[in-house]
PDB file of C-alpha atoms in Angstrom:
ATOM      1  CA  UNK A  13     -13.373  46.280  -6.950  1.00 51.00           C
ATOM      2  CA  UNK A  14     -10.021  45.321  -5.434  1.00 49.00           C
ATOM      3  CA  UNK A  15     -11.723  43.872  -2.348  1.00 54.00           C
ATOM      4  CA  UNK A  16     -14.188  42.036  -4.566  1.00 48.00           C
ATOM      5  CA  UNK A  17     -11.335  40.501  -6.529  1.00 53.00           C
ATOM      6  CA  UNK A  18      -9.544  39.453  -3.347  1.00 50.00           C
ATOM      7  CA  UNK A  19     -12.753  37.912  -2.000  1.00 53.00           C
ATOM      8  CA  UNK A  20     -13.269  36.028  -5.239  1.00 47.00           C
ATOM      9  CA  UNK A  21      -9.708  34.699  -5.102  1.00 45.00           C
ATOM     10  CA  UNK A  22     -10.188  33.665  -1.471  1.00 45.00           C
ATOM     11  CA  UNK A  23     -13.361  31.783  -2.335  1.00 42.00           C
ATOM     12  CA  UNK A  24     -11.621  30.060  -5.250  1.00 43.00           C
ATOM     13  CA  UNK A  25      -8.689  29.022  -3.040  1.00 40.00           C
ATOM     14  CA  UNK A  26     -11.056  27.645  -0.395  1.00 41.00           C
ATOM     15  CA  UNK A  27     -12.952  25.721  -3.061  1.00 42.00           C
ATOM     16  CA  UNK A  28      -9.704  24.208  -4.340  1.00 42.00           C
ATOM     17  CA  UNK A  29      -8.565  23.241  -0.835  1.00 39.00           C
ATOM     18  CA  UNK A  30     -11.938  21.724   0.028  1.00 44.00           C
ATOM     19  CA  UNK A  31     -12.056  19.822  -3.258  1.00 41.00           C
ATOM     20  CA  UNK A  32      -8.886  17.873  -2.502  1.00 41.00           C
ATOM     21  CA  UNK A  33     -10.438  15.360  -0.051  1.00 49.00           C
ATOM     22  CA  UNK A  34     -13.758  15.025  -1.916  1.00 50.00           C
ATOM     23  CA  UNK A  35     -12.674  11.819  -3.640  1.00 64.00           C
ATOM     24  CA  UNK A  36     -11.948  10.254  -0.260  1.00 69.00           C
ATOM     25  CA  UNK A  37     -15.122  11.673   1.295  1.00 65.00           C
ATOM     26  CA  UNK A  38     -17.331  10.053  -1.331  1.00 89.00           C
ATOM     27  CA  UNK A  39     -15.866   6.588  -0.728  1.00 95.00           C
ATOM     28  CA  UNK A  40     -16.854   4.254   2.134  1.00 96.00           C
ATOM     29  CA  UNK A  41     -14.416   3.647   4.968  1.00 97.00           C
ATOM     30  CA  UNK A  42     -14.460  -0.089   4.181  1.00 97.00           C
ATOM     31  CA  UNK A  43     -15.480  -1.746   0.941  1.00 97.00           C
ATOM     32  CA  UNK A  44     -19.189  -2.511   0.899  1.00 90.00           C
ATOM     33  CA  UNK A  45     -19.620  -4.804  -2.099  1.00 94.00           C
ATOM     34  CA  UNK A  46     -17.867  -7.638  -3.948  1.00 96.00           C
ATOM     35  CA  UNK A  47     -16.038  -6.782  -7.156  1.00 96.00           C
ATOM     36  CA  UNK A  48     -14.947  -8.946 -10.082  1.00 97.00           C
ATOM     37  CA  UNK A  49     -11.291  -8.949 -11.105  1.00 97.00           C
ATOM     38  CA  UNK A  50     -10.944  -7.489 -14.634  1.00 95.00           C
ATOM     39  CA  UNK A  51     -10.078 -10.112 -17.240  1.00 93.00           C
ATOM     40  CA  UNK A  52      -7.044  -8.076 -18.354  1.00 93.00           C
ATOM     41  CA  UNK A  53      -5.582  -7.676 -14.865  1.00 95.00           C
ATOM     42  CA  UNK A  54      -1.807  -7.352 -14.578  1.00 96.00           C
ATOM     43  CA  UNK A  55      -0.031  -7.320 -11.244  1.00 97.00           C
ATOM     44  CA  UNK A  56       2.445  -4.593 -12.154  1.00 96.00           C
ATOM     45  CA  UNK A  57       1.785  -1.745  -9.715  1.00 96.00           C
ATOM     46  CA  UNK A  58      -0.244   0.133 -12.352  1.00 95.00           C
ATOM     47  CA  UNK A  59      -4.026   0.304 -11.943  1.00 96.00           C
ATOM     48  CA  UNK A  60      -5.050   1.022 -15.525  1.00 94.00           C
ATOM     49  CA  UNK A  61      -7.570  -1.824 -15.328  1.00 95.00           C
ATOM     50  CA  UNK A  62      -9.380   0.072 -12.558  1.00 95.00           C
ATOM     51  CA  UNK A  63      -8.890   3.531 -14.118  1.00 91.00           C
ATOM     52  CA  UNK A  64      -7.065   4.284 -10.846  1.00 85.00           C
ATOM     53  CA  UNK A  65     -10.427   4.308  -9.024  1.00 91.00           C
ATOM     54  CA  UNK A  66     -10.592   2.107  -5.950  1.00 97.00           C
ATOM     55  CA  UNK A  67     -13.560   1.015  -3.854  1.00 97.00           C
ATOM     56  CA  UNK A  68     -12.858   2.517  -0.423  1.00 98.00           C
ATOM     57  CA  UNK A  69     -10.748   5.014   1.477  1.00 97.00           C
ATOM     58  CA  UNK A  70      -9.902   3.867   4.989  1.00 97.00           C
ATOM     59  CA  UNK A  71      -9.273   6.735   7.371  1.00 96.00           C
ATOM     60  CA  UNK A  72      -7.557   4.608  10.031  1.00 95.00           C
ATOM     61  CA  UNK A  73      -4.757   3.683   7.652  1.00 96.00           C
ATOM     62  CA  UNK A  74      -5.052   6.548   5.136  1.00 96.00           C
ATOM     63  CA  UNK A  75      -5.130   4.213   2.125  1.00 97.00           C
ATOM     64  CA  UNK A  76      -7.408   3.617  -0.836  1.00 98.00           C
ATOM     65  CA  UNK A  77      -8.106  -0.042  -1.544  1.00 98.00           C
ATOM     66  CA  UNK A  78     -10.101  -2.589  -3.523  1.00 98.00           C
ATOM     67  CA  UNK A  79     -10.740  -6.255  -2.794  1.00 98.00           C
ATOM     68  CA  UNK A  80     -11.849  -8.323  -5.768  1.00 98.00           C
ATOM     69  CA  UNK A  81     -12.134 -11.924  -6.860  1.00 98.00           C
ATOM     70  CA  UNK A  82     -12.890 -14.300  -9.683  1.00 96.00           C
ATOM     71  CA  UNK A  83     -13.236 -18.092  -9.692  1.00 95.00           C
ATOM     72  CA  UNK A  84      -9.500 -18.589  -9.245  1.00 96.00           C
ATOM     73  CA  UNK A  85      -8.115 -15.709  -7.194  1.00 98.00           C
ATOM     74  CA  UNK A  86      -8.535 -13.149  -4.443  1.00 98.00           C
ATOM     75  CA  UNK A  87      -7.056  -9.763  -5.324  1.00 98.00           C
ATOM     76  CA  UNK A  88      -6.088  -6.715  -3.278  1.00 98.00           C
ATOM     77  CA  UNK A  89      -5.045  -3.294  -4.576  1.00 98.00           C
ATOM     78  CA  UNK A  90      -3.858  -0.493  -2.294  1.00 98.00           C
ATOM     79  CA  UNK A  91      -2.873   3.083  -3.069  1.00 97.00           C
ATOM     80  CA  UNK A  92      -1.290   5.721  -0.840  1.00 97.00           C
ATOM     81  CA  UNK A  93      -0.350   9.301  -1.656  1.00 94.00           C
ATOM     82  CA  UNK A  94       0.804  10.515   1.769  1.00 93.00           C
ATOM     83  CA  UNK A  95       4.600  10.287   1.952  1.00 90.00           C
ATOM     84  CA  UNK A  96       4.558   9.199   5.608  1.00 91.00           C
ATOM     85  CA  UNK A  97       2.123   6.372   4.807  1.00 94.00           C
ATOM     86  CA  UNK A  98       4.335   5.280   1.913  1.00 94.00           C
ATOM     87  CA  UNK A  99       7.341   5.283   4.236  1.00 90.00           C
ATOM     88  CA  UNK A 100       5.334   3.201   6.691  1.00 92.00           C
ATOM     89  CA  UNK A 101       4.547   0.619   4.012  1.00 94.00           C
ATOM     90  CA  UNK A 102       8.206   0.497   3.036  1.00 91.00           C
ATOM     91  CA  UNK A 103       9.181  -0.163   6.643  1.00 89.00           C
ATOM     92  CA  UNK A 104       6.745  -2.942   7.485  1.00 91.00           C
ATOM     93  CA  UNK A 105       4.739  -3.784   4.376  1.00 94.00           C
ATOM     94  CA  UNK A 106       1.007  -4.260   3.976  1.00 96.00           C
ATOM     95  CA  UNK A 107      -0.230  -7.285   5.919  1.00 97.00           C
ATOM     96  CA  UNK A 108      -3.436  -8.906   4.705  1.00 98.00           C
ATOM     97  CA  UNK A 109      -5.096 -11.317   7.139  1.00 98.00           C
ATOM     98  CA  UNK A 110      -7.744 -13.665   5.758  1.00 98.00           C
ATOM     99  CA  UNK A 111     -10.167 -15.448   8.105  1.00 98.00           C
ATOM    100  CA  UNK A 112     -11.954 -18.166   6.135  1.00 97.00           C
ATOM    101  CA  UNK A 113     -14.478 -18.757   8.938  1.00 97.00           C
ATOM    102  CA  UNK A 114     -15.816 -15.266   8.323  1.00 96.00           C
ATOM    103  CA  UNK A 115     -14.997 -14.301  11.918  1.00 96.00           C
ATOM    104  CA  UNK A 116     -12.205 -12.150  13.326  1.00 95.00           C
ATOM    105  CA  UNK A 117     -11.407 -14.721  16.009  1.00 95.00           C
ATOM    106  CA  UNK A 118     -10.618 -17.405  13.434  1.00 96.00           C
ATOM    107  CA  UNK A 119      -8.104 -19.769  15.104  1.00 94.00           C
ATOM    108  CA  UNK A 120      -6.304 -20.401  11.808  1.00 94.00           C
ATOM    109  CA  UNK A 121      -5.977 -17.101   9.948  1.00 97.00           C
ATOM    110  CA  UNK A 122      -3.862 -16.719   6.825  1.00 98.00           C
ATOM    111  CA  UNK A 123      -1.525 -13.753   6.511  1.00 97.00           C
ATOM    112  CA  UNK A 124       0.346 -12.291   3.556  1.00 97.00           C
ATOM    113  CA  UNK A 125       2.833  -9.455   4.048  1.00 96.00           C
ATOM    114  CA  UNK A 126       4.311  -7.494   1.161  1.00 96.00           C
ATOM    115  CA  UNK A 127       6.626  -5.782   0.392  1.00 94.00           C
ATOM    116  CA  UNK A 128       9.351  -7.330   2.534  1.00 93.00           C
ATOM    117  CA  UNK A 129      12.676  -5.496   2.286  1.00 91.00           C
ATOM    118  CA  UNK A 130      16.088  -6.223   3.809  1.00 87.00           C
ATOM    119  CA  UNK A 131      16.458  -4.146   6.985  1.00 81.00           C
ATOM    120  CA  UNK A 132      19.067  -1.739   5.611  1.00 82.00           C
ATOM    121  CA  UNK A 133      16.738  -0.544   2.842  1.00 87.00           C
ATOM    122  CA  UNK A 134      14.913   1.666   5.331  1.00 81.00           C
ATOM    123  CA  UNK A 135      17.736   4.191   5.317  1.00 85.00           C
ATOM    124  CA  UNK A 136      17.812   4.420   1.534  1.00 89.00           C
ATOM    125  CA  UNK A 137      14.048   4.934   1.333  1.00 89.00           C
ATOM    126  CA  UNK A 138      14.092   7.605   4.055  1.00 86.00           C
ATOM    127  CA  UNK A 139      16.882   9.430   2.258  1.00 91.00           C
ATOM    128  CA  UNK A 140      15.211   9.202  -1.154  1.00 92.00           C
ATOM    129  CA  UNK A 141      11.766  10.278   0.019  1.00 90.00           C
ATOM    130  CA  UNK A 142      13.216  13.245   1.877  1.00 90.00           C
ATOM    131  CA  UNK A 143      15.105  14.155  -1.291  1.00 92.00           C
ATOM    132  CA  UNK A 144      11.849  13.894  -3.246  1.00 92.00           C
ATOM    133  CA  UNK A 145      10.036  16.158  -0.768  1.00 90.00           C
ATOM    134  CA  UNK A 146      12.796  18.765  -0.988  1.00 92.00           C
ATOM    135  CA  UNK A 147      12.721  18.706  -4.789  1.00 92.00           C
ATOM    136  CA  UNK A 148       8.943  19.077  -4.850  1.00 89.00           C
ATOM    137  CA  UNK A 149       9.036  22.021  -2.419  1.00 90.00           C
ATOM    138  CA  UNK A 150      11.661  23.720  -4.575  1.00 91.00           C
ATOM    139  CA  UNK A 151       9.758  22.883  -7.792  1.00 87.00           C
ATOM    140  CA  UNK A 152      12.664  20.819  -9.044  1.00 87.00           C
ATOM    141  CA  UNK A 153      12.691  17.722 -11.235  1.00 88.00           C
ATOM    142  CA  UNK A 154      11.291  14.809  -9.222  1.00 91.00           C
ATOM    143  CA  UNK A 155      11.078  12.245 -12.054  1.00 93.00           C
ATOM    144  CA  UNK A 156      14.698  11.162 -11.711  1.00 93.00           C
ATOM    145  CA  UNK A 157      14.273  10.650  -7.950  1.00 94.00           C
ATOM    146  CA  UNK A 158      11.119   8.577  -8.494  1.00 95.00           C
ATOM    147  CA  UNK A 159      13.050   6.443 -10.997  1.00 95.00           C
ATOM    148  CA  UNK A 160      15.761   5.797  -8.403  1.00 95.00           C
ATOM    149  CA  UNK A 161      13.126   4.947  -5.785  1.00 95.00           C
ATOM    150  CA  UNK A 162      11.539   2.425  -8.142  1.00 95.00           C
ATOM    151  CA  UNK A 163      14.913   0.879  -8.939  1.00 95.00           C
ATOM    152  CA  UNK A 164      15.529   0.565  -5.207  1.00 94.00           C
ATOM    153  CA  UNK A 165      12.106  -1.017  -4.732  1.00 94.00           C
ATOM    154  CA  UNK A 166      12.730  -3.457  -7.584  1.00 94.00           C
ATOM    155  CA  UNK A 167      16.106  -4.468  -6.192  1.00 94.00           C
ATOM    156  CA  UNK A 168      14.659  -5.241  -2.760  1.00 93.00           C
ATOM    157  CA  UNK A 169      11.130  -6.608  -3.120  1.00 92.00           C
ATOM    158  CA  UNK A 170      12.055 -10.208  -3.831  1.00 94.00           C
ATOM    159  CA  UNK A 171       9.907 -12.042  -1.297  1.00 95.00           C
ATOM    160  CA  UNK A 172       6.388 -12.422   0.082  1.00 96.00           C
ATOM    161  CA  UNK A 173       5.994 -13.279   3.758  1.00 96.00           C
ATOM    162  CA  UNK A 174       3.210 -15.768   4.483  1.00 97.00           C
ATOM    163  CA  UNK A 175       1.745 -17.640   7.424  1.00 96.00           C
ATOM    164  CA  UNK A 176      -0.964 -20.272   7.852  1.00 96.00           C
ATOM    165  CA  UNK A 177      -1.026 -21.650   4.295  1.00 97.00           C
ATOM    166  CA  UNK A 178      -1.159 -25.420   4.654  1.00 93.00           C
ATOM    167  CA  UNK A 179       0.043 -26.077   1.111  1.00 92.00           C
ATOM    168  CA  UNK A 180       3.223 -24.011   1.606  1.00 94.00           C
ATOM    169  CA  UNK A 181       5.798 -24.954   4.218  1.00 91.00           C
ATOM    170  CA  UNK A 182       7.985 -21.857   3.847  1.00 91.00           C
ATOM    171  CA  UNK A 183       7.266 -18.572   5.617  1.00 94.00           C
ATOM    172  CA  UNK A 184       9.061 -16.566   2.919  1.00 95.00           C
ATOM    173  CA  UNK A 185       8.477 -17.249  -0.779  1.00 96.00           C
ATOM    174  CA  UNK A 186       9.839 -15.635  -3.929  1.00 96.00           C
ATOM    175  CA  UNK A 187       7.674 -13.171  -5.852  1.00 96.00           C
ATOM    176  CA  UNK A 188       8.406 -15.537  -8.756  1.00 95.00           C
ATOM    177  CA  UNK A 189       6.895 -18.509  -6.896  1.00 96.00           C
ATOM    178  CA  UNK A 190       5.213 -21.479  -8.549  1.00 94.00           C
ATOM    179  CA  UNK A 191       2.136 -21.408  -6.294  1.00 95.00           C
ATOM    180  CA  UNK A 192       0.455 -18.600  -8.225  1.00 96.00           C
ATOM    181  CA  UNK A 193       0.793 -15.860  -5.599  1.00 97.00           C
ATOM    182  CA  UNK A 194       1.718 -12.524  -7.200  1.00 97.00           C
ATOM    183  CA  UNK A 195       2.660  -9.152  -5.725  1.00 98.00           C
ATOM    184  CA  UNK A 196       4.112  -5.888  -6.982  1.00 97.00           C
ATOM    185  CA  UNK A 197       4.467  -2.258  -5.896  1.00 97.00           C
ATOM    186  CA  UNK A 198       5.354   0.889  -7.818  1.00 96.00           C
ATOM    187  CA  UNK A 199       5.641   4.645  -7.271  1.00 95.00           C
ATOM    188  CA  UNK A 200       4.390   6.881 -10.079  1.00 93.00           C
ATOM    189  CA  UNK A 201       5.753  10.292 -11.054  1.00 88.00           C
ATOM    190  CA  UNK A 202       3.195  12.015  -8.806  1.00 89.00           C
ATOM    191  CA  UNK A 203       4.446  10.007  -5.810  1.00 89.00           C
ATOM    192  CA  UNK A 204       1.332   7.834  -5.639  1.00 95.00           C
ATOM    193  CA  UNK A 205       2.316   4.409  -4.324  1.00 96.00           C
ATOM    194  CA  UNK A 206       0.458   1.370  -5.651  1.00 97.00           C
ATOM    195  CA  UNK A 207       0.409  -2.167  -4.254  1.00 97.00           C
ATOM    196  CA  UNK A 208      -1.151  -5.212  -5.913  1.00 98.00           C
ATOM    197  CA  UNK A 209      -1.552  -8.762  -4.616  1.00 98.00           C
ATOM    198  CA  UNK A 210      -3.127 -11.935  -5.975  1.00 98.00           C
ATOM    199  CA  UNK A 211      -3.693 -15.011  -3.810  1.00 98.00           C
ATOM    200  CA  UNK A 212      -5.107 -18.169  -5.442  1.00 98.00           C
ATOM    201  CA  UNK A 213      -8.344 -19.313  -3.795  1.00 97.00           C
ATOM    202  CA  UNK A 214      -6.995 -22.850  -3.981  1.00 97.00           C
ATOM    203  CA  UNK A 215      -4.274 -21.854  -1.505  1.00 97.00           C
ATOM    204  CA  UNK A 216      -6.785 -20.157   0.775  1.00 97.00           C
ATOM    205  CA  UNK A 217      -8.899 -23.299   1.042  1.00 95.00           C
ATOM    206  CA  UNK A 218     -12.580 -23.746   1.936  1.00 95.00           C
ATOM    207  CA  UNK A 219     -14.413 -20.544   2.878  1.00 96.00           C
ATOM    208  CA  UNK A 220     -17.342 -20.891   5.268  1.00 94.00           C
ATOM    209  CA  UNK A 221     -20.440 -19.361   3.737  1.00 94.00           C
ATOM    210  CA  UNK A 222     -18.265 -17.890   0.965  1.00 95.00           C
ATOM    211  CA  UNK A 223     -17.507 -14.933   3.225  1.00 97.00           C
ATOM    212  CA  UNK A 224     -14.148 -13.938   4.671  1.00 97.00           C
ATOM    213  CA  UNK A 225     -13.296 -11.553   7.464  1.00 98.00           C
ATOM    214  CA  UNK A 226     -10.187  -9.623   6.517  1.00 98.00           C
ATOM    215  CA  UNK A 227      -7.761  -7.281   8.184  1.00 98.00           C
ATOM    216  CA  UNK A 228      -5.414  -4.860   6.442  1.00 98.00           C
ATOM    217  CA  UNK A 229      -2.534  -3.625   8.577  1.00 97.00           C
ATOM    218  CA  UNK A 230       0.306  -1.184   8.022  1.00 96.00           C
ATOM    219  CA  UNK A 231       2.615  -2.408  10.748  1.00 88.00           C
ATOM    220  CA  UNK A 232       5.382   0.205  10.697  1.00 83.00           C
ATOM    221  CA  UNK A 233       8.210  -0.719  13.045  1.00 67.00           C
ATOM    222  CA  UNK A 234      10.241   0.367  16.071  1.00 39.00           C
ATOM    223  CA  UNK A 235      12.492   3.347  15.294  1.00 34.00           C
ATOM    224  CA  UNK A 236      16.130   2.216  15.330  1.00 36.00           C
ATOM    225  CA  UNK A 237      19.394   3.513  13.897  1.00 32.00           C
ATOM    226  CA  UNK A 238      21.084   1.216  11.425  1.00 38.00           C
ATOM    227  CA  UNK A 239      24.480   1.152   9.807  1.00 40.00           C
ATOM    228  CA  UNK A 240      25.090   3.150   6.598  1.00 40.00           C
ATOM    229  CA  UNK A 241      24.239   1.313   3.392  1.00 41.00           C
ATOM    230  CA  UNK A 242      24.200   1.758  -0.373  1.00 43.00           C
ATOM    231  CA  UNK A 243      21.495   0.590  -2.775  1.00 42.00           C
ATOM    232  CA  UNK A 244      20.634   1.394  -6.392  1.00 46.00           C
ATOM    233  CA  UNK A 245      23.576   3.777  -6.552  1.00 45.00           C
ATOM    234  CA  UNK A 246      22.509   5.718  -3.451  1.00 45.00           C
ATOM    235  CA  UNK A 247      24.874   5.920  -0.488  1.00 40.00           C
ATOM    236  CA  UNK A 248      23.505   7.045   2.874  1.00 38.00           C
ATOM    237  CA  UNK A 249      25.945   7.912   5.642  1.00 36.00           C
ATOM    238  CA  UNK A 250      24.059  10.255   7.984  1.00 37.00           C
ATOM    239  CA  UNK A 251      22.411   8.846  11.107  1.00 35.00           C
ATOM    240  CA  UNK A 252      18.684   9.459  11.371  1.00 42.00           C
ATOM    241  CA  UNK A 253      17.261  11.267  14.377  1.00 39.00           C
ATOM    242  CA  UNK A 254      13.836   9.875  15.283  1.00 41.00           C
ATOM    243  CA  UNK A 255      12.799  13.345  16.458  1.00 41.00           C
ATOM    244  CA  UNK A 256      12.758  14.547  12.829  1.00 46.00           C
ATOM    245  CA  UNK A 257      10.480  11.732  11.648  1.00 54.00           C
ATOM    246  CA  UNK A 258       6.680  11.605  11.909  1.00 65.00           C
ATOM    247  CA  UNK A 259       6.272   9.138  14.770  1.00 68.00           C
ATOM    248  CA  UNK A 260       3.058   7.680  13.296  1.00 74.00           C
ATOM    249  CA  UNK A 261       5.297   5.940  10.745  1.00 78.00           C
ATOM    250  CA  UNK A 262       6.493   3.564  13.464  1.00 76.00           C
ATOM    251  CA  UNK A 263       3.142   2.424  14.886  1.00 84.00           C
ATOM    252  CA  UNK A 264       0.650  -0.068  13.443  1.00 91.00           C
ATOM    253  CA  UNK A 265      -2.695   0.992  12.021  1.00 95.00           C
ATOM    254  CA  UNK A 266      -5.294  -1.430  10.718  1.00 96.00           C
ATOM    255  CA  UNK A 267      -8.943  -2.106  10.047  1.00 97.00           C
ATOM    256  CA  UNK A 268     -11.326  -5.044   9.641  1.00 98.00           C
ATOM    257  CA  UNK A 269     -13.930  -5.780   7.016  1.00 97.00           C
ATOM    258  CA  UNK A 270     -15.968  -8.606   5.510  1.00 97.00           C
ATOM    259  CA  UNK A 271     -16.013  -9.683   1.907  1.00 98.00           C
ATOM    260  CA  UNK A 272     -18.543 -11.964   0.197  1.00 96.00           C
ATOM    261  CA  UNK A 273     -17.346 -14.128  -2.668  1.00 95.00           C
ATOM    262  CA  UNK A 274     -20.067 -14.378  -5.289  1.00 91.00           C
ATOM    263  CA  UNK A 275     -20.323 -17.076  -7.954  1.00 77.00           C
TER     264      UNK A 275
END
């Protein structure tokens, strides 16, 4: 009876472990169909309009995502739950490349990178995420740490980096811009990171055959040591050793797809 109970527990544990990636396994690696933006969409880093269910899980970048559109806008939502992937996004942002010719070798691609943080924020994020991990391992209260992380995010994500948009001369625009581009990120209390972006189709310009080729890249960055800094009430004074950090955080990962805009 004891062995039977232990076997039953083992089976249950294996079932629970195997169930974790099922959501990702059921989703395509790249989005396979066009989707309409919900009429009540809000770019606030909360995906209630999608019931937190996205269209694809890309294994190259380890993110969930959805591309969508309506008659006015192109929309991208991204979610990540792996702490190292979240750190990677914090370091180099999510870069969306749009090829209006429908081909990867488009000579005039458009790129949008968000979030874009001042360089010194990296140290604060590394410190805070490590503090979150420690609290979670020790079954401590993580809500207060998540709140500090979100305050740090809010204090730093002030700009959107763009390239190739003929109607906009600047390469860095405010998130409160007048051109209709919107972006926001947020970390929830389960440490799921959400990114939302809206780009007006008017800014994108004519799209050949109503199909775009797109690339989503998590660029990461070169590992460097920076001076101590303080943000959102958090002071970091210890130097980071790159040997203690998952090196994949510093190297770019990306993927390509195609998206058809329907009427």
